[in-house]
CSV table of C-alpha atoms and ligand atoms in Angstrom, one decimal:
chain,number,residue,atom,x,y,z
A,24,MET,CA,-102.8,-8.9,11.7
A,25,ASP,CA,-101.3,-12.3,10.9
A,26,LYS,CA,-100.7,-14.6,14.3
A,27,ARG,CA,-96.9,-15.9,14.1
A,28,ASN,CA,-96.2,-19.5,14.8
A,29,GLU,CA,-93.1,-19.5,16.1
A,30,PHE,CA,-92.9,-18.3,19.9
A,31,LEU,CA,-91.2,-15.2,20.5
A,32,PRO,CA,-88.6,-16.0,23.9
A,33,TYR,CA,-89.1,-13.0,26.6
A,34,CYS,CA,-85.5,-13.3,27.3
A,35,ARG,CA,-82.6,-14.7,25.2
A,36,PRO,CA,-78.9,-14.1,25.4
A,37,TYR,CA,-76.7,-12.9,22.8
A,38,SER,CA,-73.6,-14.5,22.1
A,39,ASP,CA,-71.5,-16.4,19.0
A,40,GLN,CA,-68.3,-17.9,18.7
A,41,LYS,CA,-66.3,-16.0,20.4
A,42,GLU,CA,-68.0,-17.2,23.5
A,43,ILE,CA,-67.5,-20.4,22.7
A,44,ASP,CA,-64.2,-20.3,22.1
A,45,ALA,CA,-63.8,-17.7,25.2
A,46,VAL,CA,-64.8,-21.0,27.6
A,47,VAL,CA,-63.4,-23.7,25.9
A,48,ASP,CA,-59.8,-22.2,26.1
A,49,VAL,CA,-60.4,-21.9,29.5
A,50,LEU,CA,-61.2,-25.7,29.7
A,51,LYS,CA,-58.1,-26.3,27.8
A,52,SER,CA,-56.1,-24.0,29.8
A,53,GLY,CA,-56.6,-26.6,33.0
A,54,TRP,CA,-57.8,-23.7,35.4
A,55,TRP,CA,-61.2,-23.6,35.5
A,56,THR,CA,-61.9,-21.1,38.6
A,57,ARG,CA,-61.2,-18.4,39.6
A,58,GLY,CA,-57.8,-17.3,38.3
A,59,ALA,CA,-56.0,-15.0,36.1
A,60,VAL,CA,-59.4,-14.8,34.0
A,61,THR,CA,-61.1,-13.2,36.9
A,62,ALA,CA,-58.5,-10.7,37.6
A,63,GLU,CA,-58.9,-9.1,34.1
A,64,PHE,CA,-62.8,-9.3,34.2
A,65,GLU,CA,-62.6,-7.7,37.2
A,66,LYS,CA,-60.1,-4.7,36.1
A,67,ARG,CA,-61.9,-4.6,32.9
A,68,PHE,CA,-65.1,-4.5,34.1
A,69,ALA,CA,-63.9,-1.8,37.1
A,70,GLU,CA,-62.5,0.4,34.6
A,71,TYR,CA,-65.6,0.5,32.8
A,72,VAL,CA,-68.2,1.5,35.4
A,73,GLY,CA,-65.5,4.0,37.0
A,74,ALA,CA,-64.9,2.5,40.1
A,75,LYS,CA,-61.3,1.9,41.4
A,76,TYR,CA,-61.8,-1.8,42.6
A,77,ALA,CA,-64.2,-5.1,41.5
A,78,LEU,CA,-64.6,-8.2,43.0
A,79,ALA,CA,-66.6,-11.0,40.7
A,80,LEU,CA,-68.8,-13.3,42.5
A,81,SER,CA,-70.8,-16.0,41.6
A,82,SER,CA,-74.3,-13.7,41.8
A,83,CYS,CA,-75.7,-10.4,42.7
A,84,THR,CA,-77.4,-11.8,45.3
A,85,ALA,CA,-74.3,-12.7,46.5
A,86,ALA,CA,-72.9,-9.5,45.9
A,87,THR,CA,-75.2,-7.9,48.1
A,88,HIS,CA,-75.2,-10.4,51.0
A,89,LEU,CA,-71.7,-9.8,51.4
A,90,ALA,CA,-71.9,-6.3,51.1
A,91,LEU,CA,-74.6,-5.5,53.7
A,92,TYR,CA,-72.4,-8.3,55.6
A,93,CYS,CA,-68.9,-6.5,55.5
A,94,TYR,CA,-70.6,-3.0,56.4
A,95,ASP,CA,-71.3,-5.1,59.9
A,96,ILE,CA,-75.2,-5.0,59.5
A,97,GLY,CA,-77.0,-6.9,62.0
A,98,PRO,CA,-79.3,-8.4,64.2
A,99,GLY,CA,-81.3,-4.7,65.3
A,100,ASP,CA,-80.6,-2.8,62.6
A,101,GLU,CA,-82.9,-1.7,59.8
A,102,VAL,CA,-82.5,-0.9,56.0
A,103,ILE,CA,-84.2,1.0,53.5
A,104,THR,CA,-85.5,-0.5,50.2
A,105,THR,CA,-88.0,-0.8,47.8
A,106,PRO,CA,-90.5,-3.4,47.2
A,107,MET,CA,-90.7,-3.2,43.6
A,108,THR,CA,-87.6,-5.6,43.4
A,109,PHE,CA,-86.7,-9.2,43.4
A,110,CYS,CA,-86.9,-11.2,46.3
A,111,SER,CA,-83.1,-11.4,46.5
A,112,THR,CA,-82.8,-7.9,47.0
A,113,ALA,CA,-85.3,-8.1,50.7
A,114,ASN,CA,-83.7,-11.9,51.0
A,115,VAL,CA,-80.1,-10.8,52.1
A,116,ILE,CA,-81.1,-8.4,54.2
A,117,VAL,CA,-83.0,-11.1,56.1
A,118,GLU,CA,-80.1,-13.0,55.9
A,119,VAL,CA,-77.7,-10.8,57.6
A,120,GLY,CA,-80.0,-10.6,60.7
A,121,ALA,CA,-81.9,-7.4,60.1
A,122,THR,CA,-84.9,-6.2,59.4
A,123,PRO,CA,-86.5,-4.5,56.0
A,124,VAL,CA,-88.1,-1.9,55.5
A,125,PHE,CA,-90.3,-0.9,52.3
A,126,ALA,CA,-90.3,2.6,51.2
A,127,ASP,CA,-93.0,3.7,47.8
A,128,ILE,CA,-92.0,3.8,44.5
A,129,ASP,CA,-92.6,6.9,41.8
A,130,TYR,CA,-95.5,5.5,40.0
A,131,ARG,CA,-94.1,7.0,37.3
A,132,THR,CA,-91.1,4.9,36.4
A,133,GLY,CA,-90.8,2.0,39.2
A,134,LEU,CA,-88.4,3.9,40.8
A,135,ILE,CA,-87.6,4.4,45.0
A,136,ASP,CA,-89.2,7.4,46.0
A,137,PRO,CA,-86.9,9.4,48.1
A,138,ASP,CA,-89.2,10.7,50.4
A,139,SER,CA,-90.6,8.0,50.9
A,140,VAL,CA,-87.2,6.5,52.2
A,141,GLU,CA,-86.5,9.7,54.4
A,142,SER,CA,-90.4,9.3,55.8
A,143,LYS,CA,-89.3,5.2,57.0
A,144,ILE,CA,-86.2,6.4,58.9
A,145,THR,CA,-85.6,5.4,62.6
A,146,PRO,CA,-83.0,5.1,64.8
A,147,ARG,CA,-82.1,1.9,63.8
A,148,THR,CA,-81.8,2.4,60.4
A,149,LYS,CA,-78.0,1.5,58.8
A,150,ALA,CA,-78.0,1.3,54.9
A,151,ILE,CA,-80.3,2.6,52.4
A,152,LEU,CA,-80.6,-0.2,49.1
A,153,PRO,CA,-81.9,1.2,46.4
A,154,VAL,CA,-82.6,-0.6,43.3
A,155,HIS,CA,-82.1,0.8,39.7
A,156,TYR,CA,-85.3,-0.5,38.3
A,157,ALA,CA,-85.6,-1.7,35.0
A,158,GLY,CA,-82.1,0.4,33.7
A,159,GLN,CA,-82.9,3.6,35.5
A,160,SER,CA,-80.9,5.5,37.8
A,161,CYS,CA,-82.4,5.6,41.7
A,162,ASP,CA,-82.7,9.7,42.1
A,163,MET,CA,-79.4,9.6,43.8
A,164,ASP,CA,-78.0,13.0,44.7
A,165,ARG,CA,-81.4,12.8,47.1
A,166,LEU,CA,-80.6,9.6,48.8
A,167,GLU,CA,-77.1,10.5,49.2
A,168,GLN,CA,-78.2,13.7,50.4
A,169,ILE,CA,-80.3,11.8,52.9
A,170,ALA,CA,-78.2,8.6,53.7
A,171,LYS,CA,-75.2,11.8,54.9
A,172,LYS,CA,-77.8,13.7,56.6
A,173,HIS,CA,-78.7,10.2,58.9
A,174,GLY,CA,-74.9,8.1,59.1
A,175,LEU,CA,-76.5,5.4,56.5
A,176,VAL,CA,-74.2,3.3,54.2
A,177,ILE,CA,-76.0,3.1,50.6
A,178,ILE,CA,-75.4,0.0,49.0
A,179,GLU,CA,-76.9,0.2,45.3
A,180,ASP,CA,-78.7,-3.4,43.7
A,181,ALA,CA,-77.5,-2.7,39.8
A,182,ALA,CA,-78.2,-5.9,39.0
A,183,HIS,CA,-80.3,-3.9,35.8
A,184,ALA,CA,-77.8,-0.8,35.1
A,185,LEU,CA,-74.9,-1.8,34.2
A,186,SER,CA,-74.1,1.0,31.7
A,187,THR,CA,-77.0,3.0,33.3
A,188,GLU,CA,-75.6,6.8,33.4
A,189,TYR,CA,-76.4,9.0,36.5
A,190,LYS,CA,-76.0,12.6,35.9
A,191,GLY,CA,-73.3,12.0,33.0
A,192,GLN,CA,-71.8,9.4,35.3
A,193,LYS,CA,-71.9,5.6,34.9
A,194,ILE,CA,-73.6,3.5,38.3
A,195,GLY,CA,-70.7,2.5,39.9
A,196,SER,CA,-68.6,5.2,39.8
A,197,SER,CA,-69.9,6.8,43.0
A,198,GLY,CA,-67.8,4.4,44.9
A,199,ASN,CA,-70.9,3.3,47.2
A,200,ALA,CA,-70.8,-0.5,46.8
A,201,THR,CA,-72.6,-1.7,44.0
A,202,CYS,CA,-73.8,-4.8,43.4
A,203,TYR,CA,-74.3,-6.6,39.4
A,204,SER,CA,-75.7,-9.5,38.3
A,205,PHE,CA,-74.5,-11.9,35.0
A,206,TYR,CA,-77.7,-13.8,35.0
A,207,ALA,CA,-79.3,-15.0,32.0
A,208,THR,CA,-81.1,-12.2,31.9
A,209,LYS,CA,-79.4,-9.3,32.0
A,210,ASN,CA,-77.5,-6.7,30.1
A,211,ILE,CA,-74.4,-8.9,29.5
A,212,SER,CA,-74.6,-13.0,30.8
A,213,THR,CA,-72.2,-15.5,32.6
A,214,ALA,CA,-74.7,-17.8,33.1
A,215,GLU,CA,-75.2,-17.5,36.7
A,216,GLY,CA,-72.5,-14.6,38.5
A,217,GLY,CA,-72.4,-11.2,39.4
A,218,MET,CA,-69.7,-8.0,40.8
A,219,LEU,CA,-69.1,-6.1,44.0
A,220,THR,CA,-67.4,-2.7,43.1
A,221,SER,CA,-66.3,0.2,45.5
A,222,ASN,CA,-63.7,2.5,45.9
A,223,ASP,CA,-62.7,1.6,49.4
A,224,ALA,CA,-60.0,-1.0,49.4
A,225,ASP,CA,-60.5,-2.1,52.6
A,226,PHE,CA,-64.4,-3.1,52.0
A,227,ILE,CA,-63.2,-4.9,49.0
A,228,ASP,CA,-60.4,-6.6,50.6
A,229,ARG,CA,-63.0,-8.0,53.1
A,230,ALA,CA,-65.8,-8.8,50.6
A,231,ARG,CA,-63.1,-10.8,48.8
A,232,VAL,CA,-61.7,-12.8,52.0
A,233,MET,CA,-65.5,-14.0,53.0
A,234,SER,CA,-65.9,-14.4,49.6
A,235,LEU,CA,-64.1,-17.4,49.6
A,236,HIS,CA,-64.2,-18.6,53.3
A,237,GLY,CA,-62.6,-16.1,55.5
A,238,MET,CA,-59.2,-17.8,53.7
A,239,SER,CA,-56.5,-15.6,54.3
A,240,ARG,CA,-54.5,-16.8,50.9
A,241,ASN,CA,-57.0,-17.8,48.0
A,242,ALA,CA,-56.7,-21.1,45.8
A,243,TRP,CA,-55.0,-18.8,42.6
A,244,ASN,CA,-52.0,-18.0,45.4
A,245,ARG,CA,-52.2,-21.3,46.8
A,246,TYR,CA,-51.9,-23.6,43.3
A,247,GLY,CA,-50.5,-21.4,41.4
A,248,LYS,CA,-46.6,-20.8,40.3
A,249,GLY,CA,-44.5,-19.9,43.9
A,250,GLY,CA,-48.0,-20.5,45.8
A,251,THR,CA,-47.9,-22.0,49.1
A,252,TRP,CA,-49.9,-24.4,50.8
A,253,LYS,CA,-50.2,-22.5,53.7
A,254,TYR,CA,-53.3,-20.5,54.7
A,255,ASP,CA,-54.9,-19.0,57.7
A,256,VAL,CA,-58.8,-18.7,58.0
A,257,ILE,CA,-58.9,-15.6,59.6
A,258,ALA,CA,-63.4,-15.2,59.6
A,259,CYS,CA,-66.0,-17.7,59.1
A,260,GLY,CA,-66.8,-16.5,55.2
A,261,PHE,CA,-68.9,-18.0,52.4
A,262,LYS,CA,-68.4,-19.5,49.3
A,263,TYR,CA,-68.9,-17.1,46.9
A,264,ASN,CA,-66.4,-16.6,43.9
A,265,SER,CA,-66.4,-16.8,40.6
A,266,THR,CA,-64.6,-19.0,37.9
A,267,ASP,CA,-62.9,-18.5,35.1
A,268,ILE,CA,-65.1,-20.4,33.1
A,269,ALA,CA,-67.5,-17.7,34.0
A,270,SER,CA,-65.3,-14.7,33.8
A,271,ALA,CA,-64.0,-15.5,30.3
A,272,LEU,CA,-68.2,-15.5,29.2
A,273,GLY,CA,-67.7,-12.4,31.1
A,274,LEU,CA,-64.9,-10.8,28.8
A,275,ALA,CA,-66.3,-11.7,25.7
A,276,GLN,CA,-69.8,-10.2,26.6
A,277,MET,CA,-67.8,-6.9,27.7
A,278,ASP,CA,-66.8,-6.9,23.9
A,279,LYS,CA,-70.1,-6.8,22.9
A,280,LEU,CA,-71.2,-4.4,25.5
A,281,ASP,CA,-71.4,-1.0,23.4
A,282,GLU,CA,-72.9,-3.2,20.6
A,283,MET,CA,-75.3,-4.6,22.4
A,284,GLN,CA,-76.6,-1.1,24.7
A,285,GLN,CA,-76.8,0.5,21.0
A,286,ILE,CA,-79.7,-2.0,19.7
A,287,ARG,CA,-81.4,-2.0,22.5
A,288,GLU,CA,-81.7,1.4,22.8
A,289,ARG,CA,-82.9,1.5,19.6
A,290,TYR,CA,-85.4,-0.7,21.0
A,291,ASP,CA,-86.5,1.4,23.2
A,292,THR,CA,-87.0,4.5,21.0
A,293,MET,CA,-88.8,1.9,18.7
A,294,TYR,CA,-91.2,0.5,21.2
A,295,ARG,CA,-91.8,4.6,22.1
A,296,GLU,CA,-92.5,5.4,19.1
A,297,LEU,CA,-94.8,2.5,17.9
A,298,LEU,CA,-96.9,3.1,20.7
A,299,ALA,CA,-96.7,6.8,21.2
A,300,ASP,CA,-101.1,7.4,20.4
A,301,LEU,CA,-101.9,4.6,22.5
A,302,PRO,CA,-102.7,6.0,25.9
A,303,ALA,CA,-104.2,2.3,27.3
A,304,VAL,CA,-100.4,1.4,27.1
A,305,GLN,CA,-97.3,3.1,28.0
A,306,PRO,CA,-93.7,2.6,28.2
A,307,ILE,CA,-92.5,3.7,32.0
A,308,GLU,CA,-91.4,7.2,31.8
A,309,LEU,CA,-87.7,7.9,31.3
A,310,CYS,CA,-86.2,10.4,33.4
A,311,ASP,CA,-84.0,13.8,32.5
A,312,TYR,CA,-81.6,13.3,34.9
A,313,GLY,CA,-79.8,10.3,33.7
A,314,LYS,CA,-79.7,7.5,31.0
A,315,SER,CA,-81.1,4.1,31.1
A,316,SER,CA,-79.6,1.0,30.2
A,317,TYR,CA,-82.8,0.2,28.7
A,318,HIS,CA,-82.9,-3.4,30.9
A,319,LEU,CA,-86.8,-4.0,30.4
A,320,CYS,CA,-89.2,-2.7,28.3
A,321,VAL,CA,-91.9,-1.9,30.8
A,322,VAL,CA,-95.3,-1.1,29.9
A,323,ARG,CA,-98.8,-0.2,31.5
A,324,VAL,CA,-101.5,-1.2,31.1
A,325,ASP,CA,-104.3,1.9,32.0
A,326,GLU,CA,-107.3,-0.7,32.9
A,327,SER,CA,-109.7,2.5,32.9
A,328,LYS,CA,-109.5,2.3,29.9
A,329,LEU,CA,-110.0,-1.3,28.4
A,330,THR,CA,-112.2,-3.9,29.1
A,331,ILE,CA,-109.6,-6.1,30.2
A,332,ASP,CA,-107.3,-6.4,33.2
A,333,ARG,CA,-103.3,-6.9,33.0
A,334,ASP,CA,-104.0,-10.6,33.2
A,335,ARG,CA,-106.0,-10.8,30.4
A,336,PHE,CA,-103.7,-8.8,28.2
A,337,ILE,CA,-100.8,-11.5,29.1
A,338,GLU,CA,-103.1,-14.0,28.0
A,339,LEU,CA,-104.0,-12.4,24.7
A,340,LEU,CA,-100.0,-11.5,24.1
A,341,GLY,CA,-99.4,-15.7,24.8
A,342,GLU,CA,-102.1,-16.0,22.0
A,343,TYR,CA,-99.7,-14.0,19.7
A,344,ASN,CA,-96.8,-16.1,20.8
A,345,ILE,CA,-95.4,-13.1,22.9
A,346,GLY,CA,-93.5,-14.4,26.0
A,347,THR,CA,-93.8,-11.8,28.6
A,348,SER,CA,-93.3,-11.3,32.4
A,349,VAL,CA,-94.1,-9.2,34.9
A,350,HIS,CA,-91.5,-7.4,36.9
A,351,PHE,CA,-91.6,-7.7,39.8
A,352,ILE,CA,-94.2,-8.6,42.5
A,353,PRO,CA,-93.9,-6.7,45.0
A,354,LEU,CA,-92.8,-8.0,48.0
A,355,PRO,CA,-95.1,-7.0,50.1
A,356,VAL,CA,-97.4,-9.4,48.2
A,357,HIS,CA,-95.4,-12.6,49.1
A,358,PRO,CA,-96.4,-14.9,52.0
A,359,TYR,CA,-92.8,-14.9,53.9
A,360,TYR,CA,-93.2,-11.0,53.8
A,361,VAL,CA,-96.8,-10.6,54.9
A,362,GLU,CA,-96.6,-13.4,57.4
A,363,LYS,CA,-93.2,-13.0,59.0
A,364,PHE,CA,-92.5,-9.0,58.6
A,365,GLY,CA,-96.7,-8.1,58.8
A,366,GLU,CA,-96.3,-6.5,55.2
A,367,ASN,CA,-99.4,-5.8,53.1
A,368,ILE,CA,-99.3,-4.3,49.9
A,369,ASP,CA,-101.5,-1.6,50.7
A,370,ASN,CA,-99.1,0.4,52.6
A,371,TYR,CA,-97.2,1.0,49.0
A,372,PRO,CA,-100.2,2.8,46.9
A,373,GLN,CA,-97.9,3.7,44.2
A,374,CYS,CA,-96.5,0.3,44.3
A,375,LYS,CA,-99.9,-1.5,44.3
A,376,ARG,CA,-101.4,0.3,41.4
A,377,PHE,CA,-98.2,0.5,39.2
A,378,TYR,CA,-97.8,-3.7,40.0
A,379,ASN,CA,-101.6,-4.0,38.8
A,380,SER,CA,-100.2,-1.9,35.2
A,381,ILE,CA,-97.3,-3.7,34.7
A,382,ILE,CA,-95.9,-5.9,31.6
A,383,SER,CA,-92.4,-6.3,30.4
A,384,LEU,CA,-92.3,-6.7,27.1
A,385,PRO,CA,-89.0,-8.8,25.3
A,386,MET,CA,-86.1,-6.5,24.7
A,387,TYR,CA,-83.0,-8.0,24.3
A,388,PRO,CA,-80.7,-7.6,21.3
A,389,SER,CA,-80.6,-11.4,20.0
A,390,MET,CA,-84.2,-9.9,18.8
A,391,SER,CA,-84.6,-8.3,15.4
A,392,PRO,CA,-86.6,-5.0,14.7
A,393,GLU,CA,-88.8,-7.3,13.4
A,394,ASP,CA,-89.9,-8.7,16.5
A,395,VAL,CA,-90.4,-5.5,17.9
A,396,GLU,CA,-92.7,-3.9,15.6
A,397,TYR,CA,-94.7,-7.2,15.2
A,398,VAL,CA,-94.7,-7.3,19.5
A,399,ALA,CA,-95.7,-3.3,19.5
A,400,ALA,CA,-98.6,-4.3,16.5
A,401,ALA,CA,-99.6,-6.7,18.8
A,402,VAL,CA,-99.9,-4.7,22.2
A,403,ARG,CA,-102.3,-2.2,19.4
A,404,GLU,CA,-104.4,-4.9,18.5
A,405,ILE,CA,-105.7,-6.4,21.4
A,406,ALA,CA,-105.8,-2.8,22.9
A,407,THR,CA,-108.0,-1.2,20.0
A,408,LYS,CA,-110.1,-4.1,20.4
A,409,TYR,CA,-111.1,-4.1,23.9
A,410,ALA,CA,-110.7,0.0,24.2
A,411,LYS,CA,-113.9,0.7,26.5
B,192,PLP,C1,-81.7,-10.7,38.8
B,192,PLP,C2,-81.9,-9.6,39.7
B,192,PLP,C3,-81.0,-9.7,41.2
B,192,PLP,C4,-80.4,-11.5,41.6
B,192,PLP,O1,-79.4,-11.5,41.0
B,192,PLP,P1,-78.8,-13.1,40.7
B,192,PLP,O2,-77.5,-12.5,40.2
B,192,PLP,O3,-79.8,-14.2,40.1
B,192,PLP,O4,-78.3,-12.9,42.3
B,192,PLP,C5,-81.3,-8.8,42.3
B,192,PLP,N1,-81.9,-7.5,42.3
B,192,PLP,C6,-82.3,-7.5,40.9
B,192,PLP,C7,-83.4,-6.4,41.0
B,192,PLP,C8,-82.9,-8.2,40.3
B,192,PLP,O5,-83.4,-8.1,38.8
C-alpha cells in the first residue's frame, strides 16, 4: 500500500462555526466567567446523563479531587482504584491525604476486576474509584455490592464515559458522584473542563461552595442584577469553577453529541470488521452488559505471534504517518508511585500484560472513513510483514 505524506493525528476536536459563534456571543455579552451559560450547561448535562445535579468545573481532576474531599476522605483512609488510568485518578487520592490502593484489571477489557477490588479491602478502605476505561462501563452491580457490604462510597471516573451505558442506563444515572472530562481529546471538549454529577443535593451544594474558595455566594449572585457585595467564607475552598466561555463550547458540543457518537460507533465497527481475521492485533473486547462511548480504539498486539514488540509496532505506524498513543502507562510504573508507595507493576500481572500489548489507534469523529481504512490497512500490512 502507498504510505501517506500527510500526518493523521491521534486525535482532533470536532467543531464548526457553531462553537465559534457560541464563544463570540459570550465574549460580546460581557460576562465571561461562571454565569447563566454555565447554569444552562449544567442543567442540560444532568438531563443527558440522567443525574439530578451537575456542577461544571475546570477539569475532571478537579471533580475527582472535590468528590473525595466532600466525602471527607483523608489521612489514614484508603481508596481502591485501577492502575490502568491517567495519573490524576490516583494523584487526587494522594492530594486529600489518603492512600491509593490498586486492584488488578481484566486483561480482556482493561477494566478494574471486582474480585481484585474485594481482595484489597481493609478496615481503612473508604471508597472505590473505578474508571470506565476506553468508554466501557465497569461491572457496576458487582462494585455496588462490594461497596454496600463494606460501607464504601463509589466515585466514578467517567472521563471516557460520556454517553456510556450500563444495563441500558447512562453512566451518571446511578446517583454516585461521577466525574467527567472535557479535555481536548475527550468525547466532547471545552479545551479544558469537567463536570461532577450526583443525586445528593447536600453533596453537590458542598462541592459548589468548595469549588469557589469556600464562599457562600458566587460571583453571579454578587455582581449580577440584584446581587449584593456581601459573602462569607465558610470553608477553605479551591478555585475549580468553570467559565461561561468553556460552557458555551460545552453546549455547542452537546448539540453534536449524538451525531459524534454515531460516527464513533461506526468507526469502532469498521475497525473490528477490518481487523477481524488478524489474530496478532485485536481490539479490546466489548462487554455484553453495556454500550461503549467508543472513546478509544485500543488494540492489543500479541507479541507471541509477531517478530516485533508493541513499541516497534508504534514506530512502524509512525512511518505510515499515523499518530497513536498508549492508554495508559500504569501508575505502578511511574517513579512517584514506585518510590513513595513501593508500587511494583509485577504485582498486577493482568495490567502488566495488558500494558505491554496496547496501542490506541486514531478514533474521533473529525477523521474520515477513509482514514479508518488507511489505519486498518497499515496495521494489517505491519502485522503480515512481521508475522512469526
Ligand atoms: C483525561 C482523564 C482524566 C483527567 O481529565 P482532566 O479533565 O484533564 O482533568 C482523568 N481520568 C481519566 C481516565 C482520563 O482519561
